[in-house]
Coordinates of C-alpha atoms in Angstrom, one line a residue:
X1 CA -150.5 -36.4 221.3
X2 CA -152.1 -37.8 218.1
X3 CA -151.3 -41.0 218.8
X4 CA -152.8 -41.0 222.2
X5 CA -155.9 -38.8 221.0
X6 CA -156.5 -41.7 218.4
X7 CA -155.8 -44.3 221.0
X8 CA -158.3 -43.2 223.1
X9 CA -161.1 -42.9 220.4
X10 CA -160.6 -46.3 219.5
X11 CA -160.7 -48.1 222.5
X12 CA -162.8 -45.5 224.3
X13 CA -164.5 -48.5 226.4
X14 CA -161.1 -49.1 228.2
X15 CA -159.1 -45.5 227.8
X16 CA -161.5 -43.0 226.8
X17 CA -162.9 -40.3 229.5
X18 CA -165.5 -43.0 230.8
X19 CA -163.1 -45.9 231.2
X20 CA -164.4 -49.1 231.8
X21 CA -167.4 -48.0 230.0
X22 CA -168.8 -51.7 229.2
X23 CA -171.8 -54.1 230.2
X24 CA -170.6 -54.3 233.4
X25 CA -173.2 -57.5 234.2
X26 CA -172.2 -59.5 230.7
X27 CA -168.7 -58.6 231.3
X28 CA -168.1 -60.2 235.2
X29 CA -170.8 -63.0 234.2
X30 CA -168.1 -63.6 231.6
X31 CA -165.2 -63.7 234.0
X32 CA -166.7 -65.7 236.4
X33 CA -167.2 -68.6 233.8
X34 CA -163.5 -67.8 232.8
X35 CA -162.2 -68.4 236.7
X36 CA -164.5 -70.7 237.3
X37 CA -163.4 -72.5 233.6
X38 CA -159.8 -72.5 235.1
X39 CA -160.5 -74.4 238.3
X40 CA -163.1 -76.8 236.4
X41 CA -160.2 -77.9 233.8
X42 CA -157.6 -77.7 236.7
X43 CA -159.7 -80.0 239.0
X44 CA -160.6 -82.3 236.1
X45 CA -157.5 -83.1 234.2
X46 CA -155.0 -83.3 237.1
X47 CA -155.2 -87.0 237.3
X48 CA -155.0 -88.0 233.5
X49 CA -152.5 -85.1 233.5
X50 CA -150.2 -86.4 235.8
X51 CA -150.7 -90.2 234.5
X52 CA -150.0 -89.4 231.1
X53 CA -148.0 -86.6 230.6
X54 CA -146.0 -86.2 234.2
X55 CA -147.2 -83.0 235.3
X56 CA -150.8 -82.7 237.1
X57 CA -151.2 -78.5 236.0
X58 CA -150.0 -79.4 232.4
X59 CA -153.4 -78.5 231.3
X60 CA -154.1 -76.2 233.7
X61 CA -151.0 -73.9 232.4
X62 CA -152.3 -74.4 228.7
X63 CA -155.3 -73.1 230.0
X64 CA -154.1 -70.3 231.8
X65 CA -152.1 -69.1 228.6
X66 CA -155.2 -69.7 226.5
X67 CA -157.0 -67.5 228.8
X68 CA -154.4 -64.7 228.6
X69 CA -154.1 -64.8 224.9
X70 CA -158.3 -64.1 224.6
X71 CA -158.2 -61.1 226.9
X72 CA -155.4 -59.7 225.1
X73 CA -157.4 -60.6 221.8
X74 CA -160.5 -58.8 224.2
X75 CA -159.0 -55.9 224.8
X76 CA -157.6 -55.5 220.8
X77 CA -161.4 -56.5 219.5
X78 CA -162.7 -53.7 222.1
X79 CA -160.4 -51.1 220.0
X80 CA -161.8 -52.0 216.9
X81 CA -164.8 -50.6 215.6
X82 CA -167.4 -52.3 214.6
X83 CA -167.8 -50.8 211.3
X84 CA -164.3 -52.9 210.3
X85 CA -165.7 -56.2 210.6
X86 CA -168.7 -55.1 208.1
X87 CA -166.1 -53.8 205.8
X88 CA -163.6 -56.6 206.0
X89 CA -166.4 -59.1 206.1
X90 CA -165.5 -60.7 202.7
X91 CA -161.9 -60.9 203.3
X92 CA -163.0 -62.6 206.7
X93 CA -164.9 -65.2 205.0
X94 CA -161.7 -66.0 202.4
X95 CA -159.9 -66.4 205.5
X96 CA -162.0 -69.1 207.1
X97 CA -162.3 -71.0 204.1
X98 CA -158.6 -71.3 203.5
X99 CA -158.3 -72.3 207.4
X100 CA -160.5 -74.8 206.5
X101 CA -158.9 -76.2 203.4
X102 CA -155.6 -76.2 204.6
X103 CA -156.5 -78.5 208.2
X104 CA -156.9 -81.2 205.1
X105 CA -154.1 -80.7 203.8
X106 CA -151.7 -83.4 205.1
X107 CA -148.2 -81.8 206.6
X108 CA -150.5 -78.7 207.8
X109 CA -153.5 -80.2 209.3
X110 CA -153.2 -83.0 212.6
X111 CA -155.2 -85.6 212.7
X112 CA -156.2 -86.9 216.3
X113 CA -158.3 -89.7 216.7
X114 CA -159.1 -89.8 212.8
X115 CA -160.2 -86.0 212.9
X116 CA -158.4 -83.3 211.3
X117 CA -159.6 -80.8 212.8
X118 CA -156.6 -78.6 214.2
X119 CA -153.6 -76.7 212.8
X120 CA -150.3 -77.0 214.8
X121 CA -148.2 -73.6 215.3
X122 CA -145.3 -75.0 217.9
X123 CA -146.7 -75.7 220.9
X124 CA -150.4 -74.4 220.1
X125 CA -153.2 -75.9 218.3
X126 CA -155.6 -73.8 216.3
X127 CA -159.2 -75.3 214.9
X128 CA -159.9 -73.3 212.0
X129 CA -163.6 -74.4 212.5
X130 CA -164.1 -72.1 215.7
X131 CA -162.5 -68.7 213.6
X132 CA -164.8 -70.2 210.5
X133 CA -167.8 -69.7 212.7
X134 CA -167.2 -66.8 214.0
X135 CA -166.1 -65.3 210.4
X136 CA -169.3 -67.1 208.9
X137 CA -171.9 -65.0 211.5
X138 CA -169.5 -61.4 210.3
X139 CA -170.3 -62.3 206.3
X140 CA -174.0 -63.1 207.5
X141 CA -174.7 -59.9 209.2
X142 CA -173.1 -58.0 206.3
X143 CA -175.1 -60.0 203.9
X144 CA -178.3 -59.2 206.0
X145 CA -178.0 -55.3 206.3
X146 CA -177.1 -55.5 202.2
X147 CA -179.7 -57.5 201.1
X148 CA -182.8 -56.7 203.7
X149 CA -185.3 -56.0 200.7
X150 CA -184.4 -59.4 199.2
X151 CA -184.0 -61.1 202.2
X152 CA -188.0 -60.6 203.3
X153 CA -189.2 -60.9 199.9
X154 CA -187.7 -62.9 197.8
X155 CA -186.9 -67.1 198.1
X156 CA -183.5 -66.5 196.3
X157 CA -182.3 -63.8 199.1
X158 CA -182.7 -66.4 202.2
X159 CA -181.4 -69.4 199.4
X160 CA -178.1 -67.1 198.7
X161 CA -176.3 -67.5 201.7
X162 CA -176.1 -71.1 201.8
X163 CA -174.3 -71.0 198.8
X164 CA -171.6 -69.7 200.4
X165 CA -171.7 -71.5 203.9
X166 CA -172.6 -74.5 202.1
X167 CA -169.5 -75.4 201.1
X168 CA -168.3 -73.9 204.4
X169 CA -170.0 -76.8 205.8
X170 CA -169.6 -79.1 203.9
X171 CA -165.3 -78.8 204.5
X172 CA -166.4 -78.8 208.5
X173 CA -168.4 -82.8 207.4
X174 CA -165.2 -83.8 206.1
X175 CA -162.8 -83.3 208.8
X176 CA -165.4 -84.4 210.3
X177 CA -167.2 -81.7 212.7
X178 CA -170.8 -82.3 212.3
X179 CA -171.1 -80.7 215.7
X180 CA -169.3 -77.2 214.6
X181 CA -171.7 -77.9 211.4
X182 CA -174.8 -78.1 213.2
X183 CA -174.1 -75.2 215.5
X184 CA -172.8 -73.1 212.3
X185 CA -176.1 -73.9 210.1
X186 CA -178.1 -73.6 213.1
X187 CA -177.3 -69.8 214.0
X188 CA -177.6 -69.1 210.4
X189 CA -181.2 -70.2 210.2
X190 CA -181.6 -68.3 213.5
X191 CA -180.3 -64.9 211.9
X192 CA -181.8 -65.1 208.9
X193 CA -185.4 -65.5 210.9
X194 CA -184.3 -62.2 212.9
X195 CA -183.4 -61.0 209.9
X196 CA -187.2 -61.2 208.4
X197 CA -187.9 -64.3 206.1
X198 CA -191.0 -65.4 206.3
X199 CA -192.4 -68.4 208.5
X200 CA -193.7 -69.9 205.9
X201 CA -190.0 -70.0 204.1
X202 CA -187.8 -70.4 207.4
X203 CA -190.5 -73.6 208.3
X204 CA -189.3 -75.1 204.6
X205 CA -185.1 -73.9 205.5
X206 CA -185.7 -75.7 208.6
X207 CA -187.2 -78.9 207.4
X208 CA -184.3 -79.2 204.7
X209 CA -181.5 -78.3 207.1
X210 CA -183.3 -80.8 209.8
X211 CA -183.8 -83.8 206.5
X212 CA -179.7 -83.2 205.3
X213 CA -178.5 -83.8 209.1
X214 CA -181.1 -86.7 208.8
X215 CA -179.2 -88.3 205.9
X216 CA -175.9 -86.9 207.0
X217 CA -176.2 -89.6 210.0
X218 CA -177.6 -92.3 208.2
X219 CA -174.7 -92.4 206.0
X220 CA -172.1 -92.5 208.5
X221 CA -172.8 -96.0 211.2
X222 CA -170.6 -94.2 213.6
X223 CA -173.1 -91.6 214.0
X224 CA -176.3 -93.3 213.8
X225 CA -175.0 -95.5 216.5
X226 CA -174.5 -92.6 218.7
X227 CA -178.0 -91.4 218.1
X228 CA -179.4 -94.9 219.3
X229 CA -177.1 -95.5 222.2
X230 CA -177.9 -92.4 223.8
X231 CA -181.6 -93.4 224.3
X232 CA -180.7 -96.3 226.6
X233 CA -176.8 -95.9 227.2
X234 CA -177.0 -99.0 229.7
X235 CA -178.0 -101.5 226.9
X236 CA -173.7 -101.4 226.3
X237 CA -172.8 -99.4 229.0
X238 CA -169.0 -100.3 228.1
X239 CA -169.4 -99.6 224.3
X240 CA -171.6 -97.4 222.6
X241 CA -172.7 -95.7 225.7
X242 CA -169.5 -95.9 228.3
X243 CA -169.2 -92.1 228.1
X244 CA -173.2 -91.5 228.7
X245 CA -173.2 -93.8 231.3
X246 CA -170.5 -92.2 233.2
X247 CA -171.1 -88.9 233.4
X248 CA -174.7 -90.1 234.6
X249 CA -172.5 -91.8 236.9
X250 CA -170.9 -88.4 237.8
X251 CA -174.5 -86.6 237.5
X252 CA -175.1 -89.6 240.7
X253 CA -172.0 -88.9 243.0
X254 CA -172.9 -85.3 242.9
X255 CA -176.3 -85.5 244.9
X256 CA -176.9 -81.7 245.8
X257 CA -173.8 -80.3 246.9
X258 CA -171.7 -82.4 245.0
X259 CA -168.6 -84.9 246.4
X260 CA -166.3 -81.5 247.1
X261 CA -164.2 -79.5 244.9
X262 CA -161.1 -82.3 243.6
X263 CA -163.2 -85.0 244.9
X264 CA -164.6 -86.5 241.8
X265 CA -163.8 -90.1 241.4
X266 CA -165.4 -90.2 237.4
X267 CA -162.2 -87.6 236.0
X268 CA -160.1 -90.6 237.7
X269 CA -159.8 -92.7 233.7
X270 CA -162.9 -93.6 233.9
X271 CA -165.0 -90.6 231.9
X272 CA -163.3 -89.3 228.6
X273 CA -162.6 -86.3 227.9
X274 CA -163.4 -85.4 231.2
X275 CA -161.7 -81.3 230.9
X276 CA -162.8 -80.8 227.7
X277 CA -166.0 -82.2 226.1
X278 CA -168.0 -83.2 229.4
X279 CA -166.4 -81.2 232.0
X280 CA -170.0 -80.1 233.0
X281 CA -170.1 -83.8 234.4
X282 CA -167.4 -83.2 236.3
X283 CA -168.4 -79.9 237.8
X284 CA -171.9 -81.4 238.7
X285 CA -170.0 -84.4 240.6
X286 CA -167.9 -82.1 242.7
X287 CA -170.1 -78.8 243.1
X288 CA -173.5 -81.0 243.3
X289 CA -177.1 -80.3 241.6
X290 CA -176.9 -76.4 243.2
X291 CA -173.3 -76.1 241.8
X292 CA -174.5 -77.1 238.1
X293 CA -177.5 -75.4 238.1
X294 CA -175.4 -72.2 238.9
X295 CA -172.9 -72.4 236.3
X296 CA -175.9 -73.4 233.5
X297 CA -177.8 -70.4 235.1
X298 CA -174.8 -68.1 234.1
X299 CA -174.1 -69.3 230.7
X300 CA -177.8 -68.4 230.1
X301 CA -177.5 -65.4 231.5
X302 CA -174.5 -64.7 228.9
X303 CA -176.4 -65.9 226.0
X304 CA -179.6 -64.4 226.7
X305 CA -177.4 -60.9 228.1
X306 CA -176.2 -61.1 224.3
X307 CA -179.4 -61.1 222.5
X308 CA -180.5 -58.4 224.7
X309 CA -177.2 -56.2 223.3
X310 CA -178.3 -57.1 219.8
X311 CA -181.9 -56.0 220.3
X312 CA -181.2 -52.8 221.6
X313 CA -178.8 -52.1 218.5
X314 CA -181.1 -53.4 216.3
X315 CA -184.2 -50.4 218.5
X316 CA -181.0 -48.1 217.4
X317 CA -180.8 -49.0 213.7
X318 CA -177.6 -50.4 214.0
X319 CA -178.4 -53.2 211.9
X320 CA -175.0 -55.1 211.2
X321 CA -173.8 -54.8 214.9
X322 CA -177.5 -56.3 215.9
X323 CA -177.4 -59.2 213.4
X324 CA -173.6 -60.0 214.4
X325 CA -174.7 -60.0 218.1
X326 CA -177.9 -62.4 217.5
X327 CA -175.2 -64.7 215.7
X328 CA -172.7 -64.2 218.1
X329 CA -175.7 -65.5 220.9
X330 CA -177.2 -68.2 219.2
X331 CA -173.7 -70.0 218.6
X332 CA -173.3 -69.4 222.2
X333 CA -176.7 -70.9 222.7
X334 CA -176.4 -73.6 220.7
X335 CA -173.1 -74.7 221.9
X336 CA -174.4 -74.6 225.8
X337 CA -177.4 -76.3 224.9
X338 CA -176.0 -79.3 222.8
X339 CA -172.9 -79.5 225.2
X340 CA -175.4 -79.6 228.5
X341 CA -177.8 -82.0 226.7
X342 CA -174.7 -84.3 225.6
X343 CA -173.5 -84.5 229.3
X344 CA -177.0 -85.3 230.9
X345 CA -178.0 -87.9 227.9
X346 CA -180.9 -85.6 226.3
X347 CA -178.8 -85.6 223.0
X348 CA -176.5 -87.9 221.3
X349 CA -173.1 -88.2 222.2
X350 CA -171.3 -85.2 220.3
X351 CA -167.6 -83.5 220.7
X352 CA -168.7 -79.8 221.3
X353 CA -166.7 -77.5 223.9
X354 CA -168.7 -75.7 226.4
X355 CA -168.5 -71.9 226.0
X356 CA -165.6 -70.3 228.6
X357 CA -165.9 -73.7 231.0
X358 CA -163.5 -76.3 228.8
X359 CA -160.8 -76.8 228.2
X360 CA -159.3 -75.7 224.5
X361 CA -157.3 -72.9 223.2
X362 CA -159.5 -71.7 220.0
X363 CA -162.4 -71.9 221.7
X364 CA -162.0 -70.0 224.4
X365 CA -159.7 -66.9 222.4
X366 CA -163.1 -67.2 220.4
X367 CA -165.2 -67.0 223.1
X368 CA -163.1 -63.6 224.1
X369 CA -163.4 -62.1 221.3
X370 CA -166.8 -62.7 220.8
X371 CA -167.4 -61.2 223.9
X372 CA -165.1 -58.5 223.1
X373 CA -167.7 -58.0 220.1
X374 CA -170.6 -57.9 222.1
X375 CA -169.1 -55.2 224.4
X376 CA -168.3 -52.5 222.0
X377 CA -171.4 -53.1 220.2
X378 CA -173.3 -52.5 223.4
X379 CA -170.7 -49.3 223.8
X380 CA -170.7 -47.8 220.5
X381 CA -174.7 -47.9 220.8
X382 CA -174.3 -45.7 224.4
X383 CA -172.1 -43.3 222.6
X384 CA -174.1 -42.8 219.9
X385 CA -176.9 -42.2 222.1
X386 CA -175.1 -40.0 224.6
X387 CA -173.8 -38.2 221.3
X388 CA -177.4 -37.7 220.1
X389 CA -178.6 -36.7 223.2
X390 CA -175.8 -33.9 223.7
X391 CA -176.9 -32.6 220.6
X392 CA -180.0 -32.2 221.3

């Protein structure tokens, strides 16, 4: 009877008197880009599945058990509260730098395509950068509710934290990951302005964030040359811009309603990464315009859903569950907006995943429990409130 009386305190949003006690609208949002995730990375790698590795649902299984593994990791994150991750913050952080350190370490990390970026554990591959992230916004919302006072005040407050992610960072240039980098600085800057530093400071944070990623592409010719190429992919349309040109290609085919689900000729060999990195191409070719338009409209609707949850924590003084969420939504935001941008040649080529629509086992268990996150932040601020107003 304790056991089940503790039980159901703990994950009172699934087991407790008002089960299913969530954010019903961010939660089947979420599920829909999880189904519709499934039959997007089904439908695109079936071809190069069954060229290259014999089996047409190889990656469509993977998926599936990716999938299962990040509700299950859902369901656990639902039953613990929030106050945990503020308290466990620090040992968090250690955690995603010594992920980090050891995908370099030959005999630990893989390298694929001169990137060593995953961790292989049998049959699963785990990118440290995606938990690093996710650890990263934990310390930061910690660090905000510690150090408010300093934080709005003081140059050395906002200049503190990037000692610490800094080198965070600087680990995700060097395996390299300058997209995980940019989407990692990026909601950092975004939280610490939500946090309160001045525009006058966050305008100067900006400008030296924007100036490193500046000389960060100069140095490297593989990146500049992406950044060119994009502009006018059909200059070398079988070099530099093959990928560009076609998922513009793909973008083509599509028209309004799109070629038909399984119809798209572009996953055939001839667009890379076609499950994983521009799977939104894909989509667009087989749904259409009206399909793609959809599927963007609900990944909005799930970042923007979040930033909602972390405002009304933040109305309810809840201050660390509000600064996780507005991390939690800017990453997602980031990440839908570089991907989508990628995919219809607005930005530079870059390998980012799409949130809950491609194809990749870290990133979608993090994408679960991130949502997992944002739920029992939204419920513990209802219980609180229902609390207060029984009281009353």
């Amino acid at each position: 009877m304790i056991m089940t009386a503790a039980l159901q305190r703990a994950a009172a949003p699934i087991i407790g008197e008002r089960r299913f006690d969530m954010d019903m609208p961010l939660l089947v949002a979420a599920l829909c880009l999880l189904g519709l995730g499934v039959v997007m990375v089904s439908s695109a790698s079936m071809e190069v599945a069954a060229g290259q590795l014999g089996s047409p649902l190889f990656y469509t299984v993977r998926q599936l058990v990716y999938m299962i593994i990040g509700l299950i990791a859902l369901l656990v994150v639902l039953s613990v509260p929030i106050r945990l991750w503020e308290q466990f913050r620090f040992p968090l952080l250690f955690l995603g730098f010594a992920l980090l350190v050891a995908v370099l370490v030959p005999g630990i990390g893989r390298e694929v395509n001169g990137s060593w970026r995953w961790i292989a554990l049998g049959p699963i591959n785990i990118q440290p950068s995606e938990l690093a992230k996710l650890f990263a916004v934990v310390f930061l919302a910690g660090y905000l509710v510690q150090r408010e006072k300093e934080v709005k005040e003081e140059w050395f407050g906002f200049i503190k934290p990037f000692m610490v992610l800094g080198p965070m960072a600087w680990l995700l240039i060097i395996e390299p990951d300058f997209g995980a980098t940019v989407v990692l600085m990026g909601a950092a800057t975004g939280m610490l302005f939500l946090g309160g530093v001045g525009l006058f400071r966050f305008a100067l944070l900006f400008g030296a964030l924007g100036g490193m990623a500046g000389l960060l592409v100069l140095f490297e010719p593989y990146r500049l040359q992406r950044l060119t190429s994009f502009l006018n992919p059909w200059n070398d349309p079988f070099g530099t811009g093959y990928q560009l040109t076609q998922a513009l290609i793909a973008f083509g085919r599509g028209e309004w309603l799109g070629t038909g689900l399984g119809n798209s000729i572009q996953k055939q060999f001839y667009l890379p990464e076609a499950h994983t990195d521009f799977v939104f191409a894909v989509l667009a070719e087989e749904l259409g315009l009206i399909g793609a338009l959809a599927a963007f409209a609900l990944l909005i609707f799930v970042a923007i859903r979040s930033l909602y949850i972390g405002l009304w924590a933040e109305r309810a003084g809840r201050l660390f569950a509000a600064y996780l969420a507005y991390g939690l939504a800017i990453m997602w935001c980031g990440q839908i907006l570089i991907n989508v941008g990628v995919n219809v040649g607005l930005l530079p080529t870059k390998g980012l995943t799409l949130p809950f629509l491609s194809y990749g086992g870290s990133s979608l268990v993090v994408c679960c429990i991130s949502l997992g996150l944002l739920l029992r932040i939204d419920w513990e601020r209802r219980q609180a409130l229902r609390e207060a107003n029984s009281d009353s």
